[in-house]
PDB file of C-alpha atoms in Angstrom:
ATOM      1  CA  UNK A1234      23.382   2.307  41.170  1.00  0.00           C
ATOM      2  CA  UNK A1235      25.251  -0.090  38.862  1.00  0.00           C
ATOM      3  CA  UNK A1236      23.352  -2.997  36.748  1.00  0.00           C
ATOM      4  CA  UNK A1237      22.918  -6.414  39.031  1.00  0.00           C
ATOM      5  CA  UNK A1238      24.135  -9.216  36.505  1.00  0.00           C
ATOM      6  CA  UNK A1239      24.607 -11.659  39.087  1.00  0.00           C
ATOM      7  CA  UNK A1240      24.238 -12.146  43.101  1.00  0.00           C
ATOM      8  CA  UNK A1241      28.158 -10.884  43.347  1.00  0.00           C
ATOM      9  CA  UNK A1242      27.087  -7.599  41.929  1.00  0.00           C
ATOM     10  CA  UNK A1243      24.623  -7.661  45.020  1.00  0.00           C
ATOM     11  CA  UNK A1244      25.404  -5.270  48.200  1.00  0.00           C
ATOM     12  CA  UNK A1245      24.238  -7.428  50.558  1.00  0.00           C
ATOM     13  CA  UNK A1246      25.797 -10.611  48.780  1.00  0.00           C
ATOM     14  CA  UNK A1247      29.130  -8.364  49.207  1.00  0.00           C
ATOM     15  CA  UNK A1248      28.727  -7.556  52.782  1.00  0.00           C
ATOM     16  CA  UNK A1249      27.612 -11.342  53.567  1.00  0.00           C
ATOM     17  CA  UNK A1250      31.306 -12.148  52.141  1.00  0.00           C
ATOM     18  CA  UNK A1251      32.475  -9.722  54.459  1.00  0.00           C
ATOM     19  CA  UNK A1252      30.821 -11.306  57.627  1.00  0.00           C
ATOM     20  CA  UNK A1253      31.915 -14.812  56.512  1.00  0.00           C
ATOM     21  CA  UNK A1254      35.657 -13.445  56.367  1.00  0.00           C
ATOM     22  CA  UNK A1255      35.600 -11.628  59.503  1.00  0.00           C
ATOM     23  CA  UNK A1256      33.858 -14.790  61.245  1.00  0.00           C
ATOM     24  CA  UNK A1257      36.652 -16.974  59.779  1.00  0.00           C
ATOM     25  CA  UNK A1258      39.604 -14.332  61.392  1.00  0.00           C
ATOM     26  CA  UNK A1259      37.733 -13.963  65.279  1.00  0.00           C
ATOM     27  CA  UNK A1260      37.325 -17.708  65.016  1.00  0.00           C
ATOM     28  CA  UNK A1261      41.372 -18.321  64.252  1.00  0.00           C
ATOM     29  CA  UNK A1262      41.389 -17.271  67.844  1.00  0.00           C
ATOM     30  CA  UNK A1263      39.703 -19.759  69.360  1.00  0.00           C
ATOM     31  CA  UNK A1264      41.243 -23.059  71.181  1.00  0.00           C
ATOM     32  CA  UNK A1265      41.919 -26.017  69.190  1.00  0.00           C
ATOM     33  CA  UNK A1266      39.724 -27.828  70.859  1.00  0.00           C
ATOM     34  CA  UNK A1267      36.459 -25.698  69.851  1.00  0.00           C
ATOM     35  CA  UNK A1268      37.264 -26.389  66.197  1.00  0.00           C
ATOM     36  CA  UNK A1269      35.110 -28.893  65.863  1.00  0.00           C
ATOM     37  CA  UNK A1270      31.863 -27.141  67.474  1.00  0.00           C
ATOM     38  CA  UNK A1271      31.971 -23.241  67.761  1.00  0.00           C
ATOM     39  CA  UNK A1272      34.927 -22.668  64.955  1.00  0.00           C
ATOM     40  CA  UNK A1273      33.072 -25.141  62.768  1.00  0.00           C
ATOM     41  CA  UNK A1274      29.819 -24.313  63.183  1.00  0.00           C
ATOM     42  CA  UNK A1275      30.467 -20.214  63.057  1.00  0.00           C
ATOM     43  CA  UNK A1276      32.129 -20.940  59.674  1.00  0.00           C
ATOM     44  CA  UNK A1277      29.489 -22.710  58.138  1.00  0.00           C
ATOM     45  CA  UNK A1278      26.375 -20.066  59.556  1.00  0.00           C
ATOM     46  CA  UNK A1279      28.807 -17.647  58.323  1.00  0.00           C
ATOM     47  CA  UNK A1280      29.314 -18.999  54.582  1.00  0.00           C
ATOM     48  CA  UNK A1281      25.531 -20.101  54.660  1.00  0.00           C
ATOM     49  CA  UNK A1282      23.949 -16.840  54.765  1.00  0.00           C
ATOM     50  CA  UNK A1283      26.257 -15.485  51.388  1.00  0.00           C
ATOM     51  CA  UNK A1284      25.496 -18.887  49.577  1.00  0.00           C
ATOM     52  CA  UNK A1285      21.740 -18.502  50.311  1.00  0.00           C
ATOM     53  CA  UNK A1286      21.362 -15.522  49.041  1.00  0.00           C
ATOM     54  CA  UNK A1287      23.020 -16.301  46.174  1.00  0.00           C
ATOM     55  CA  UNK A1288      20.987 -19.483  45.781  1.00  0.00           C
ATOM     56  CA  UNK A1289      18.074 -17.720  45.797  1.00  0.00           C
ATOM     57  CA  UNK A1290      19.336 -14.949  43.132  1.00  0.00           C
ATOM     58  CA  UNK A1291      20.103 -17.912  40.937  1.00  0.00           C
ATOM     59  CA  UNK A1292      16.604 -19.706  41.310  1.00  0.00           C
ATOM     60  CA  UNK A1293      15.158 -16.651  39.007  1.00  0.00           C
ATOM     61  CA  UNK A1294      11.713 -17.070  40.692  1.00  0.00           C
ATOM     62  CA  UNK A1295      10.474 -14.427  43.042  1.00  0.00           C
ATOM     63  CA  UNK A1296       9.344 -16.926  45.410  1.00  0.00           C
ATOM     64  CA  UNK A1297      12.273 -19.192  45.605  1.00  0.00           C
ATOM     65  CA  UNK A1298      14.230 -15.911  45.745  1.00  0.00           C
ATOM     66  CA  UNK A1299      12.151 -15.096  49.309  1.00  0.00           C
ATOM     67  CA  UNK A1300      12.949 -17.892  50.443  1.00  0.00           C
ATOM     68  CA  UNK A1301      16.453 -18.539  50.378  1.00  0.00           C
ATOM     69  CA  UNK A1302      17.054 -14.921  51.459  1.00  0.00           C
ATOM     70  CA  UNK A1303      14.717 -15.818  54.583  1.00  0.00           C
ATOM     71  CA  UNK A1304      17.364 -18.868  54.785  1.00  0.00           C
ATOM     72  CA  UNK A1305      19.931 -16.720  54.593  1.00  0.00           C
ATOM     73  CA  UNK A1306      18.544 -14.280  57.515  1.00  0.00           C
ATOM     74  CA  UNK A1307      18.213 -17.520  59.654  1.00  0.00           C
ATOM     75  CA  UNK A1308      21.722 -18.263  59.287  1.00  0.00           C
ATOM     76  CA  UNK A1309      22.568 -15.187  60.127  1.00  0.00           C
ATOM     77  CA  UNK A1310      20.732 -14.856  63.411  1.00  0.00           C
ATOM     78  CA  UNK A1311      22.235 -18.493  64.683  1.00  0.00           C
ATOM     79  CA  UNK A1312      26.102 -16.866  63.528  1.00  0.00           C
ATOM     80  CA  UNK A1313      24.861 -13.935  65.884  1.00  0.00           C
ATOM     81  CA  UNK A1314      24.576 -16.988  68.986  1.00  0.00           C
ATOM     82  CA  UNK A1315      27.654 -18.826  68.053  1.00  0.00           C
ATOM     83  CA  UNK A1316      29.163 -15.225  68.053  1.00  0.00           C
ATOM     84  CA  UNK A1317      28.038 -13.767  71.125  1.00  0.00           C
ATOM     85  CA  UNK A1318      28.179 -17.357  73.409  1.00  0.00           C
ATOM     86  CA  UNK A1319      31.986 -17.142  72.931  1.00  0.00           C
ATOM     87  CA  UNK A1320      32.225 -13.934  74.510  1.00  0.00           C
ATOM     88  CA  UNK A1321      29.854 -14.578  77.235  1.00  0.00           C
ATOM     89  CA  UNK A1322      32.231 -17.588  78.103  1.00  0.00           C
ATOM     90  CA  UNK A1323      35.542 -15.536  78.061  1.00  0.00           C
ATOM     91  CA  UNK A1324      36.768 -17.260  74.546  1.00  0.00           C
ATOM     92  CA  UNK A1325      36.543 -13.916  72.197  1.00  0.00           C
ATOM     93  CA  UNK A1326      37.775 -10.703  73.527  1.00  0.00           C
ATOM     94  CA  UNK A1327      34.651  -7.752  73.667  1.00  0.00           C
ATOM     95  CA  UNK A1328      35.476  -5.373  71.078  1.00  0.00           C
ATOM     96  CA  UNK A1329      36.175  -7.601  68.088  1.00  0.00           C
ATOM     97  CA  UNK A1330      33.143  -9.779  69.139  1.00  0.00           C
ATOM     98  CA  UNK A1331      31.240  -6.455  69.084  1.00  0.00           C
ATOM     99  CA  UNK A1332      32.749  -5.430  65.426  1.00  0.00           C
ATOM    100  CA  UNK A1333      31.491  -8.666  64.043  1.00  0.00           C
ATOM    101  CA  UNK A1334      27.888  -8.219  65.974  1.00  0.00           C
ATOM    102  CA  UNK A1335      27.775  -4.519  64.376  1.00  0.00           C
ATOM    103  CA  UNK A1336      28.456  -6.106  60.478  1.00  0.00           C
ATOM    104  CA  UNK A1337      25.881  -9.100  61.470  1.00  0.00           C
ATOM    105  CA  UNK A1338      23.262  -5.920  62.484  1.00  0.00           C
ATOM    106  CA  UNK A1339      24.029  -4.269  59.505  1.00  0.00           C
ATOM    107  CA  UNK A1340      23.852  -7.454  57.174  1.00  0.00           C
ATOM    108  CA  UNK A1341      20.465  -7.989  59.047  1.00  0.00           C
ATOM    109  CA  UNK A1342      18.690  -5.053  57.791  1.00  0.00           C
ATOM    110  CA  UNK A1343      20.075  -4.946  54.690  1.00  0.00           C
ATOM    111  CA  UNK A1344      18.906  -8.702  54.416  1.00  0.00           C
ATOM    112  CA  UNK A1345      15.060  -7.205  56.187  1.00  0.00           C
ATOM    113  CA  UNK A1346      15.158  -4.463  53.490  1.00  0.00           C
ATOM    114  CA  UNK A1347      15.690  -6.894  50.199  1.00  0.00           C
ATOM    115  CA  UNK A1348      13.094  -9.221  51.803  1.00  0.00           C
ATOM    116  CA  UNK A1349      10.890  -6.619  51.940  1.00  0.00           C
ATOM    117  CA  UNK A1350      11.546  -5.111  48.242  1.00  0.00           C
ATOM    118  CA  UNK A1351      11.456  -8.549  46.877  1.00  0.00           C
ATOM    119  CA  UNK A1352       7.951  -8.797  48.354  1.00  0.00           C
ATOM    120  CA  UNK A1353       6.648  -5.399  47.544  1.00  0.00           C
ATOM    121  CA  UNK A1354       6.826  -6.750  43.682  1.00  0.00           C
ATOM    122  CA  UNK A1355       3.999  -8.180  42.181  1.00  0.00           C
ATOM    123  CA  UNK A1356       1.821 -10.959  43.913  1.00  0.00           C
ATOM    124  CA  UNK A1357       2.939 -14.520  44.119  1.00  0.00           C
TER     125      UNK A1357
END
């Protein structure tokens, strides 16, 4: 394992990125006219989630750290609804829908496991 020097040296910073990006290309997809609602709002649960963690890396407290990476993990469960609605309503085909659900899962307990660590420290 490599030294953390900032939150871009962090995994699950890195695979937040990844989510954001592969929000951004399934939501090119989507009609014009959804750009100001789903589009819109995917993008910014999307980016949310990587800029909360990274928040909360750059807060340097343990507690403000827990809490921005519990923002973060909220974020990322309401991209999982704006991801899955569009499929249920015939706007995002099945299988890429389910490639982005499988990175959200993924992000999700790697986001469940940090919380956790970060918690296991020393007492608040």
């Amino acid at each position: 394992m490599s030294e953390v020097r900032s939150h871009r040296d962090l995994l699950v910073w890195q695979r937040a990125m990844d989510v954001a990006v592969s929000t951004y290309e399934l939501t090119r997809q989507y009609p014009h006219e959804e750009l100001f609602r789903l589009i819109s709002q995917s993008r910014r649960a999307a980016a949310s989630v990587a800029a909360n963690i990274a928040e909360g890396y750059g807060r340097a407290t343990r507690q403000a750290y827990l809490n921005f990476l519990r923002i973060a993990r909220g974020s990322l469960k309401e991209l999982e609804t704006h991801v899955a609605l569009p499929e249920r309503v015939g706007l995002a085909p099945s299988p890429r829908t389910k490639a982005l659900l499988d990175q959200t899962d993924e992000l999700g307990r790697m986001l469940h496991g940090l919380i956790t660590k970060v918690q296991s420290r020393s007492p608040l």
